[in-house]
CSV table of C-alpha atoms and ligand atoms in Angstrom, one decimal:
chain,number,residue,atom,x,y,z
A,35,UNK,CA,0.0,0.0,0.0
A,36,UNK,CA,2.9,2.3,0.7
A,37,UNK,CA,3.9,1.9,-2.8
A,38,UNK,CA,0.6,3.0,-4.1
A,39,UNK,CA,0.6,6.0,-1.9
A,40,UNK,CA,4.0,6.9,-3.1
A,41,UNK,CA,2.9,6.6,-6.7
A,42,UNK,CA,0.0,8.8,-6.2
A,43,UNK,CA,2.1,11.3,-4.2
A,44,UNK,CA,4.6,11.4,-7.1
A,45,UNK,CA,1.9,11.7,-9.7
A,46,UNK,CA,0.3,14.6,-7.8
A,47,UNK,CA,3.7,16.1,-6.9
A,48,UNK,CA,4.0,17.9,-10.2
A,49,UNK,CA,3.7,21.5,-9.1
A,50,UNK,CA,2.1,23.8,-11.5
A,51,UNK,CA,3.0,27.0,-9.8
A,52,UNK,CA,2.3,29.3,-12.6
A,53,UNK,CA,-1.4,29.7,-12.8
A,54,UNK,CA,-1.3,33.4,-13.0
A,55,UNK,CA,-2.3,33.4,-16.6
A,56,UNK,CA,-4.4,30.4,-16.5
A,57,UNK,CA,-6.1,30.9,-19.8
A,58,UNK,CA,-3.0,31.1,-21.9
A,59,UNK,CA,-1.3,28.3,-20.0
A,60,UNK,CA,-4.3,26.1,-20.1
A,61,UNK,CA,-4.7,26.2,-23.9
A,62,UNK,CA,-1.2,27.0,-25.1
A,63,UNK,CA,0.0,23.4,-25.1
A,64,UNK,CA,-2.9,22.3,-27.2
A,65,UNK,CA,-2.9,25.3,-29.5
A,66,UNK,CA,0.0,24.9,-31.8
A,67,UNK,CA,-0.9,22.7,-34.7
A,68,UNK,CA,1.4,20.9,-37.0
A,69,UNK,CA,2.1,24.0,-39.1
A,70,UNK,CA,5.4,22.7,-40.4
A,71,UNK,CA,7.3,25.8,-39.5
A,72,UNK,CA,11.0,25.7,-38.4
A,73,UNK,CA,10.0,26.0,-34.7
A,74,UNK,CA,8.1,22.7,-35.1
A,75,UNK,CA,11.4,20.8,-34.9
A,76,UNK,CA,10.9,21.3,-31.2
A,77,UNK,CA,7.6,19.7,-31.2
A,78,UNK,CA,6.5,16.2,-31.8
A,79,UNK,CA,3.0,15.3,-33.0
A,80,UNK,CA,1.6,14.3,-29.6
A,81,UNK,CA,3.5,16.6,-27.4
A,82,UNK,CA,0.7,18.9,-26.4
A,83,UNK,CA,0.5,17.5,-22.9
A,84,UNK,CA,4.2,16.5,-22.7
A,85,UNK,CA,4.9,18.0,-19.2
A,86,UNK,CA,1.7,17.0,-17.6
A,87,UNK,CA,1.5,14.1,-15.4
A,88,UNK,CA,-2.0,12.8,-14.7
A,89,UNK,CA,-3.2,13.0,-11.0
A,90,UNK,CA,-6.0,11.3,-9.2
A,91,UNK,CA,-8.1,14.4,-9.1
A,92,UNK,CA,-11.6,15.1,-10.3
A,93,UNK,CA,-12.3,18.6,-11.5
A,94,UNK,CA,-15.5,19.4,-9.7
A,95,UNK,CA,-17.8,21.9,-11.5
A,96,UNK,CA,-15.1,22.1,-14.1
A,97,UNK,CA,-17.1,24.6,-16.2
A,98,UNK,CA,-16.4,27.3,-13.6
A,99,UNK,CA,-12.8,27.3,-14.5
A,100,UNK,CA,-11.3,30.0,-16.7
A,101,UNK,CA,-11.0,27.4,-19.5
A,102,UNK,CA,-13.3,24.4,-18.9
A,103,UNK,CA,-11.6,21.1,-19.6
A,104,UNK,CA,-8.2,22.7,-20.5
A,105,UNK,CA,-7.5,24.0,-17.0
A,106,UNK,CA,-8.2,20.6,-15.6
A,107,UNK,CA,-6.0,18.8,-18.1
A,108,UNK,CA,-3.3,21.3,-17.6
A,109,UNK,CA,-3.4,20.4,-13.9
A,110,UNK,CA,-3.3,16.8,-14.8
A,111,UNK,CA,-6.8,15.9,-13.5
A,112,UNK,CA,-8.0,12.6,-14.8
A,113,UNK,CA,-11.6,13.4,-14.4
A,114,UNK,CA,-13.8,16.4,-15.2
A,115,UNK,CA,-17.4,17.2,-14.4
A,116,UNK,CA,-20.1,18.9,-16.5
A,117,UNK,CA,-23.7,19.6,-15.3
A,118,UNK,CA,-25.9,19.4,-18.3
A,119,UNK,CA,-29.4,20.7,-19.0
A,120,UNK,CA,-31.7,19.9,-21.9
A,121,UNK,CA,-33.0,23.2,-23.3
A,122,UNK,CA,-34.0,24.2,-26.8
A,123,UNK,CA,-33.0,20.8,-28.2
A,124,UNK,CA,-29.4,21.0,-27.0
A,125,UNK,CA,-27.3,20.3,-23.9
A,126,UNK,CA,-26.2,23.3,-22.0
A,127,UNK,CA,-23.5,23.3,-19.3
A,128,UNK,CA,-23.9,25.2,-16.1
A,129,UNK,CA,-24.5,24.9,-12.4
A,130,UNK,CA,-28.0,26.3,-12.6
A,131,UNK,CA,-30.2,27.5,-15.4
A,132,UNK,CA,-29.3,31.1,-14.6
A,133,UNK,CA,-25.7,30.3,-15.5
A,134,UNK,CA,-26.5,29.0,-19.0
A,135,UNK,CA,-25.5,30.8,-22.1
A,136,UNK,CA,-26.1,29.9,-25.8
A,137,UNK,CA,-22.4,29.2,-26.3
A,138,UNK,CA,-21.8,27.0,-23.3
A,139,UNK,CA,-23.0,23.7,-24.7
A,140,UNK,CA,-21.6,20.2,-24.0
A,141,UNK,CA,-20.5,20.1,-27.6
A,142,UNK,CA,-18.6,23.4,-27.5
A,143,UNK,CA,-17.0,23.0,-24.1
A,144,UNK,CA,-16.2,19.3,-24.1
A,145,UNK,CA,-17.0,17.1,-27.0
A,146,UNK,CA,-15.4,19.2,-29.8
A,147,UNK,CA,-12.3,20.1,-27.8
A,148,UNK,CA,-11.8,16.4,-26.9
A,149,UNK,CA,-12.1,15.5,-30.5
A,150,UNK,CA,-9.5,18.0,-31.4
A,151,UNK,CA,-7.1,17.0,-28.7
A,152,UNK,CA,-7.5,13.3,-29.5
A,153,UNK,CA,-7.0,13.9,-33.2
A,154,UNK,CA,-3.8,15.6,-32.3
A,155,UNK,CA,-2.8,12.8,-29.9
A,156,UNK,CA,-3.5,10.2,-32.6
A,157,UNK,CA,-1.8,11.5,-35.7
A,158,UNK,CA,-1.5,9.6,-38.9
A,159,UNK,CA,2.0,10.2,-40.2
A,160,UNK,CA,4.4,8.4,-42.6
A,161,UNK,CA,6.1,7.0,-39.5
A,162,UNK,CA,2.8,6.0,-37.9
A,163,UNK,CA,0.3,5.2,-40.7
A,164,UNK,CA,-2.3,3.5,-38.6
A,165,UNK,CA,-4.3,4.3,-35.5
A,166,UNK,CA,-3.2,2.6,-32.2
A,167,UNK,CA,-5.6,0.3,-30.6
A,168,UNK,CA,-6.7,1.6,-28.2
A,169,UNK,CA,-6.1,5.1,-29.3
A,170,UNK,CA,-3.7,7.3,-27.3
A,171,UNK,CA,-5.3,9.3,-24.5
A,172,UNK,CA,-5.1,13.0,-23.7
A,173,UNK,CA,-1.9,12.7,-21.6
A,174,UNK,CA,1.3,12.2,-23.5
A,175,UNK,CA,3.1,11.1,-20.4
A,176,UNK,CA,0.6,8.3,-19.9
A,177,UNK,CA,-1.3,7.7,-23.1
A,178,UNK,CA,-3.2,4.7,-21.6
A,179,UNK,CA,-4.8,7.0,-18.9
A,180,UNK,CA,-8.4,7.4,-19.7
A,181,UNK,CA,-10.0,10.8,-19.0
A,182,UNK,CA,-13.3,10.5,-17.1
A,183,UNK,CA,-16.1,12.8,-18.4
A,184,UNK,CA,-18.6,12.8,-15.5
A,185,UNK,CA,-21.9,14.1,-16.9
A,186,UNK,CA,-24.4,15.3,-14.2
A,187,UNK,CA,-27.9,15.0,-15.7
A,188,UNK,CA,-29.8,17.9,-14.4
A,189,UNK,CA,-33.0,17.6,-16.4
A,190,UNK,CA,-35.2,14.5,-16.8
A,191,UNK,CA,-33.1,11.4,-17.0
A,192,UNK,CA,-34.7,9.7,-20.0
A,193,UNK,CA,-34.7,12.8,-22.2
A,194,UNK,CA,-31.2,13.9,-21.1
A,195,UNK,CA,-29.9,10.4,-21.8
A,196,UNK,CA,-31.1,10.5,-25.4
A,197,UNK,CA,-29.3,13.8,-26.0
A,198,UNK,CA,-26.1,12.8,-24.2
A,199,UNK,CA,-25.9,9.5,-26.0
A,200,UNK,CA,-26.5,11.1,-29.4
A,201,UNK,CA,-23.9,13.8,-28.8
A,202,UNK,CA,-21.3,11.3,-27.8
A,203,UNK,CA,-21.5,9.7,-31.3
A,204,UNK,CA,-18.4,11.4,-32.8
A,205,UNK,CA,-16.3,10.2,-29.8
A,206,UNK,CA,-17.9,6.8,-30.1
A,207,UNK,CA,-17.3,6.5,-33.9
A,208,UNK,CA,-13.7,7.4,-33.5
A,209,UNK,CA,-13.3,4.6,-31.0
A,210,UNK,CA,-12.4,7.1,-28.2
A,211,UNK,CA,-14.9,5.8,-25.7
A,212,UNK,CA,-14.3,3.1,-23.1
A,213,UNK,CA,-17.0,0.5,-23.5
A,214,UNK,CA,-18.3,-2.8,-22.1
A,215,UNK,CA,-18.7,-5.4,-24.8
A,216,UNK,CA,-20.8,-7.9,-22.9
A,217,UNK,CA,-17.9,-9.6,-21.1
A,218,UNK,CA,-15.0,-7.1,-20.8
A,219,UNK,CA,-14.2,-3.4,-20.5
A,220,UNK,CA,-12.4,-2.2,-23.6
A,221,UNK,CA,-10.6,0.9,-22.4
A,222,UNK,CA,-10.6,4.1,-24.5
A,223,UNK,CA,-9.2,7.6,-24.1
A,224,UNK,CA,-12.5,8.9,-22.7
A,225,UNK,CA,-14.7,7.2,-20.1
A,226,UNK,CA,-18.2,8.6,-19.8
A,227,UNK,CA,-19.9,8.4,-16.4
A,228,UNK,CA,-23.4,9.6,-15.8
A,229,UNK,CA,-24.5,11.0,-12.5
A,230,UNK,CA,-27.4,13.1,-11.2
A,231,UNK,CA,-30.6,11.9,-12.9
A,232,UNK,CA,-28.8,9.3,-15.1
A,233,UNK,CA,-31.2,6.4,-15.1
A,234,UNK,CA,-29.7,3.1,-14.1
A,235,UNK,CA,-32.3,1.1,-16.1
A,236,UNK,CA,-31.0,2.8,-19.3
A,237,UNK,CA,-27.4,2.3,-18.4
A,238,UNK,CA,-27.9,-1.5,-18.2
A,239,UNK,CA,-30.6,-1.7,-20.9
A,240,UNK,CA,-28.1,-3.0,-23.5
A,241,UNK,CA,-26.3,-6.1,-22.2
A,242,UNK,CA,-23.7,-6.3,-25.0
A,243,UNK,CA,-22.6,-2.7,-25.4
A,244,UNK,CA,-22.4,0.1,-22.8
A,245,UNK,CA,-20.4,3.3,-23.0
A,246,UNK,CA,-22.2,5.4,-20.4
A,247,UNK,CA,-21.4,4.1,-16.9
A,248,UNK,CA,-23.2,4.7,-13.7
A,249,UNK,CA,-22.1,6.6,-10.6
A,250,UNK,CA,-23.2,4.1,-8.0
A,251,UNK,CA,-24.4,5.0,-4.5
A,252,UNK,CA,-21.3,4.3,-2.4
A,253,UNK,CA,-23.4,4.2,0.8
A,254,UNK,CA,-25.5,1.4,-0.5
A,255,UNK,CA,-22.7,-1.0,-1.3
A,256,UNK,CA,-21.3,-2.2,2.0
A,257,UNK,CA,-24.3,-4.2,3.0
A,258,UNK,CA,-24.6,-2.5,6.3
A,259,UNK,CA,-26.2,0.6,5.2
A,260,UNK,CA,-26.5,2.7,8.3
A,261,UNK,CA,-26.7,6.1,6.6
A,262,UNK,CA,-29.5,6.9,8.9
A,263,UNK,CA,-27.2,7.1,11.8
A,264,UNK,CA,-26.9,10.1,14.0
A,265,UNK,CA,-24.5,11.8,11.6
A,266,UNK,CA,-27.3,12.3,9.2
A,267,UNK,CA,-29.5,14.8,10.7
A,268,UNK,CA,-27.3,17.8,11.1
A,269,UNK,CA,-25.7,18.1,7.8
A,270,UNK,CA,-27.8,20.6,5.9
A,271,UNK,CA,-26.8,24.0,7.3
A,272,UNK,CA,-23.4,24.7,5.9
A,273,UNK,CA,-23.4,22.9,2.6
A,274,UNK,CA,-22.4,25.9,0.6
A,275,UNK,CA,-19.6,24.1,-1.1
A,276,UNK,CA,-21.4,20.8,-1.1
A,277,UNK,CA,-22.3,19.2,-4.3
A,278,UNK,CA,-25.8,18.8,-5.6
A,279,UNK,CA,-25.7,15.4,-7.3
A,280,UNK,CA,-28.7,14.5,-5.2
A,281,UNK,CA,-30.3,17.9,-5.2
A,282,UNK,CA,-31.9,18.2,-8.6
A,283,UNK,CA,-34.9,20.3,-9.3
A,284,UNK,CA,-36.4,17.2,-10.9
A,285,UNK,CA,-36.5,15.1,-7.8
A,286,UNK,CA,-40.1,14.2,-7.8
A,287,UNK,CA,-41.3,11.3,-9.9
A,288,UNK,CA,-42.4,12.3,-13.3
A,289,UNK,CA,-45.6,10.7,-14.4
A,290,UNK,CA,-44.6,9.6,-17.9
A,291,UNK,CA,-40.9,9.0,-17.4
A,292,UNK,CA,-41.3,5.3,-16.9
A,293,UNK,CA,-43.2,4.6,-20.1
A,294,UNK,CA,-40.2,3.3,-22.0
A,295,UNK,CA,-38.9,1.1,-19.2
A,296,UNK,CA,-40.3,-2.3,-19.2
A,297,UNK,CA,-38.6,-4.1,-16.4
A,298,UNK,CA,-38.3,-1.2,-14.0
A,299,UNK,CA,-41.3,0.7,-12.5
A,300,UNK,CA,-39.2,3.0,-10.4
A,301,UNK,CA,-38.4,6.4,-9.1
A,302,UNK,CA,-37.1,8.7,-11.8
A,303,UNK,CA,-35.0,11.8,-11.4
A,304,UNK,CA,-34.2,11.2,-7.8
A,305,UNK,CA,-30.5,12.0,-8.1
A,306,UNK,CA,-27.2,10.4,-8.0
A,307,UNK,CA,-27.0,6.6,-7.8
A,308,UNK,CA,-30.7,6.1,-7.3
A,309,UNK,CA,-32.5,7.1,-10.5
A,310,UNK,CA,-34.0,4.5,-12.6
A,311,UNK,CA,-34.3,1.9,-10.0
A,312,UNK,CA,-36.1,1.5,-6.7
A,313,UNK,CA,-34.6,0.9,-3.3
A,314,UNK,CA,-35.9,-2.7,-3.3
A,315,UNK,CA,-34.1,-3.4,-6.6
A,316,UNK,CA,-30.7,-2.5,-5.0
A,317,UNK,CA,-29.1,-5.8,-4.0
A,318,UNK,CA,-25.5,-6.7,-3.2
A,319,UNK,CA,-24.7,-7.4,-6.9
A,320,UNK,CA,-26.6,-4.6,-8.5
A,321,UNK,CA,-23.6,-2.3,-9.1
A,322,UNK,CA,-20.3,-3.5,-10.5
A,323,UNK,CA,-17.7,-2.7,-13.1
A,324,UNK,CA,-19.9,-3.9,-15.9
A,325,UNK,CA,-22.4,-1.0,-15.4
A,326,UNK,CA,-20.7,1.5,-13.1
A,327,UNK,CA,-17.4,3.3,-12.8
A,328,UNK,CA,-17.5,5.5,-9.7
A,329,UNK,CA,-19.2,4.8,-6.4
A,330,UNK,CA,-19.8,8.1,-4.8
A,331,UNK,CA,-21.6,9.8,-1.9
A,332,UNK,CA,-21.6,13.0,-0.1
A,333,UNK,CA,-18.9,13.0,2.6
A,334,UNK,CA,-21.0,15.0,5.0
A,335,UNK,CA,-24.0,12.8,4.5
A,336,UNK,CA,-22.4,9.5,5.0
A,337,UNK,CA,-19.3,10.2,7.2
A,338,UNK,CA,-20.8,13.3,9.0
A,339,UNK,CA,-19.2,16.3,10.5
A,340,UNK,CA,-15.6,16.4,11.5
A,341,UNK,CA,-15.1,17.6,15.0
A,342,UNK,CA,-11.9,18.7,16.5
A,343,UNK,CA,-10.0,18.5,13.2
A,344,UNK,CA,-9.9,14.7,13.4
A,345,UNK,CA,-12.0,11.9,12.1
A,346,UNK,CA,-13.2,9.5,14.7
A,347,UNK,CA,-12.2,5.9,14.6
A,348,UNK,CA,-15.8,5.0,13.6
A,349,UNK,CA,-15.6,7.5,10.7
A,350,UNK,CA,-12.3,6.0,9.4
A,351,UNK,CA,-13.8,2.6,9.7
A,352,UNK,CA,-16.8,3.6,7.7
A,353,UNK,CA,-14.6,5.1,4.9
A,354,UNK,CA,-12.6,1.8,5.0
A,355,UNK,CA,-15.7,-0.4,4.8
A,356,UNK,CA,-17.2,1.7,1.9
A,357,UNK,CA,-13.9,1.7,0.0
A,358,UNK,CA,-13.5,-2.0,0.3
A,359,UNK,CA,-17.1,-2.6,-0.7
A,360,UNK,CA,-16.6,-0.5,-3.8
A,361,UNK,CA,-13.2,-2.1,-4.7
A,362,UNK,CA,-14.7,-5.5,-4.4
A,363,UNK,CA,-17.0,-4.6,-7.2
A,364,UNK,CA,-14.3,-3.0,-9.3
A,365,UNK,CA,-15.6,0.5,-8.7
A,366,UNK,CA,-13.6,3.7,-8.0
A,367,UNK,CA,-14.4,5.6,-4.8
A,368,UNK,CA,-15.3,9.3,-4.8
A,369,UNK,CA,-16.6,11.4,-2.0
A,370,UNK,CA,-17.9,14.9,-2.7
A,371,UNK,CA,-18.4,17.7,-0.2
A,372,UNK,CA,-15.3,16.9,1.8
A,373,UNK,CA,-14.8,19.9,4.1
A,374,UNK,CA,-12.4,22.2,2.2
A,375,UNK,CA,-11.7,24.7,5.0
A,376,UNK,CA,-9.5,25.2,6.8
A,377,UNK,CA,-6.9,24.0,4.5
A,378,UNK,CA,-5.0,22.0,7.1
A,379,UNK,CA,-8.2,20.1,7.8
A,380,UNK,CA,-8.8,19.4,4.2
A,381,UNK,CA,-5.2,18.2,3.7
A,382,UNK,CA,-5.6,15.9,6.7
A,383,UNK,CA,-8.8,14.5,5.3
A,384,UNK,CA,-7.3,14.1,1.8
A,385,UNK,CA,-4.4,12.2,3.2
A,386,UNK,CA,-6.6,9.9,5.1
A,387,UNK,CA,-8.8,9.3,2.1
A,388,UNK,CA,-5.8,8.5,-0.1
A,389,UNK,CA,-4.4,6.2,2.7
A,390,UNK,CA,-7.7,4.4,2.8
A,391,UNK,CA,-7.7,3.8,-0.9
A,392,UNK,CA,-10.1,6.4,-2.1
A,393,UNK,CA,-9.4,6.6,-5.8
A,394,UNK,CA,-10.1,10.2,-6.7
A,395,UNK,CA,-10.2,13.5,-4.9
A,396,UNK,CA,-13.1,15.8,-5.7
A,397,UNK,CA,-11.4,19.1,-6.2
A,398,UNK,CA,-12.5,22.6,-6.4
A,399,UNK,CA,-9.1,24.1,-6.1
A,400,UNK,CA,-6.9,22.6,-8.8
A,401,UNK,CA,-3.8,24.5,-7.9
A,402,UNK,CA,-3.5,23.0,-4.4
A,403,UNK,CA,-4.8,19.6,-5.4
A,404,UNK,CA,-1.9,19.0,-7.7
A,405,UNK,CA,0.5,20.3,-5.1
A,406,UNK,CA,1.7,17.7,-2.7
A,407,UNK,CA,1.1,19.3,0.7
A,408,UNK,CA,-1.7,17.0,1.5
A,409,UNK,CA,0.0,13.7,0.8
A,410,UNK,CA,0.2,11.3,3.8
A,411,UNK,CA,2.8,12.2,6.3
A,412,UNK,CA,4.4,9.8,8.6
A,413,UNK,CA,2.4,11.1,11.5
A,414,UNK,CA,-0.9,10.3,9.6
A,415,UNK,CA,-0.1,6.6,9.8
A,416,UNK,CA,-1.1,6.7,13.4
A,417,UNK,CA,-4.0,9.1,13.2
B,1790,NAG,C1,-14.9,-8.5,-25.4
B,1790,NAG,O1,-13.5,-8.2,-25.6
B,1790,NAG,C2,-12.6,-9.1,-25.1
B,1790,NAG,C3,-11.2,-8.5,-25.2
B,1790,NAG,O2,-11.0,-8.0,-26.5
B,1790,NAG,C4,-12.7,-10.4,-25.9
B,1790,NAG,O3,-11.8,-11.4,-25.4
B,1790,NAG,C5,-14.2,-10.9,-25.7
B,1790,NAG,O4,-14.4,-12.0,-26.5
B,1790,NAG,C6,-15.2,-9.8,-26.1
B,1790,NAG,N1,-16.5,-10.3,-25.8
B,1790,NAG,C7,-17.5,-10.3,-26.7
B,1790,NAG,C8,-18.8,-10.8,-26.2
B,1790,NAG,O5,-17.3,-9.9,-27.8
B,1791,NAG,C1,-26.7,-2.8,-28.1
B,1791,NAG,O1,-25.9,-1.9,-28.7
B,1791,NAG,C2,-25.3,-2.4,-29.9
B,1791,NAG,C3,-24.3,-1.4,-30.4
B,1791,NAG,O2,-24.8,-0.1,-30.4
B,1791,NAG,C4,-26.4,-2.6,-30.9
B,1791,NAG,O3,-25.9,-3.1,-32.1
B,1791,NAG,C5,-27.4,-3.6,-30.3
B,1791,NAG,O4,-28.5,-3.7,-31.2
B,1791,NAG,C6,-27.9,-3.1,-29.0
B,1791,NAG,N1,-28.7,-4.1,-28.4
B,1791,NAG,C7,-29.9,-3.8,-27.9
B,1791,NAG,C8,-30.6,-5.0,-27.2
B,1791,NAG,O5,-30.4,-2.7,-27.9
């Protein structure tokens, strides 16, 4: 385990200390094309991300960054999140409807830039006449690293699904998407995970091909679901930086949403990990790597408040149990809403989460996430 921690610490240790002009820096590496000018002798076809080492961070509310997607890639984050809304026959990206603008669509902010980056990472040249299988990913230093595109369905799950699935077509047709072929996961440069109102019944509808994976409910995996414990009742007052995967405006069951679902008569649009299936349908084997990628839950909801700057033994045990339950099913663990202030507390929590095997850190502050001041210190081993 020490080795794993060291690996992560090294991966995250690449300090990007020059965020002052984030816009230029974020896009510059991807901007130069193969123009054939003399200066290009310094470049190689796939060098756009040459100095960037991927890190186990998830760029939460990525579209708030100066340059969506690129800022996160520049920081080496292996996962980015976009909240999408179906409006006017398109998918718009934003935290709330008041934040939407005509230009900020899923296509413009994510799909098309990814197509451009991946075309650049997978050049056809005289030296390299055919495409690699699988294609190279967005990170030159680790081309096999898939980038997770976490899409938070904000509007009705069924309708949003149809738009998301259709808009992924160009990525799908280029062979850029990770997919399940009925028996195995075939990795690709981009792994799409649906959260929010993503309906589980649609995720699993096709048993021989899936390329949108589920964000499973982490607190429902361990078998001893005690999320109704005493931590649970006092967590609603300071959730300003908390996430909203389970706080959608479409929480109530919609009367006609179930019409296309034959096997499931179930709650729709109830939020992360629970849409498109009812509680009684959640068994020990419901979620695994064939249908889900992440297993996630709100830290405050399931682990509770942190008093005295330290997690209690019970809280650490719970993190450990949830992480093991997820890993047994081949899922990656993600907590959102981890207290982010004061920073020393956040660093302490991050180091514990990494120590316990949590796979990805949900990050609002890219700069400090890719700095290493939170990595486990010797003293944390006894905390
Ligand atoms: C899925 O892909 C794996 C690896 O390429 C292959 O061995 C397996 O036969 C495929 N399964 C199906 C059902 O095609
Ligand atoms: C599953 O998806 C594949 C690939 O898109 C398609 O060919 C097949 O018909 C689908 N199967 C079902 C049952 O929808």
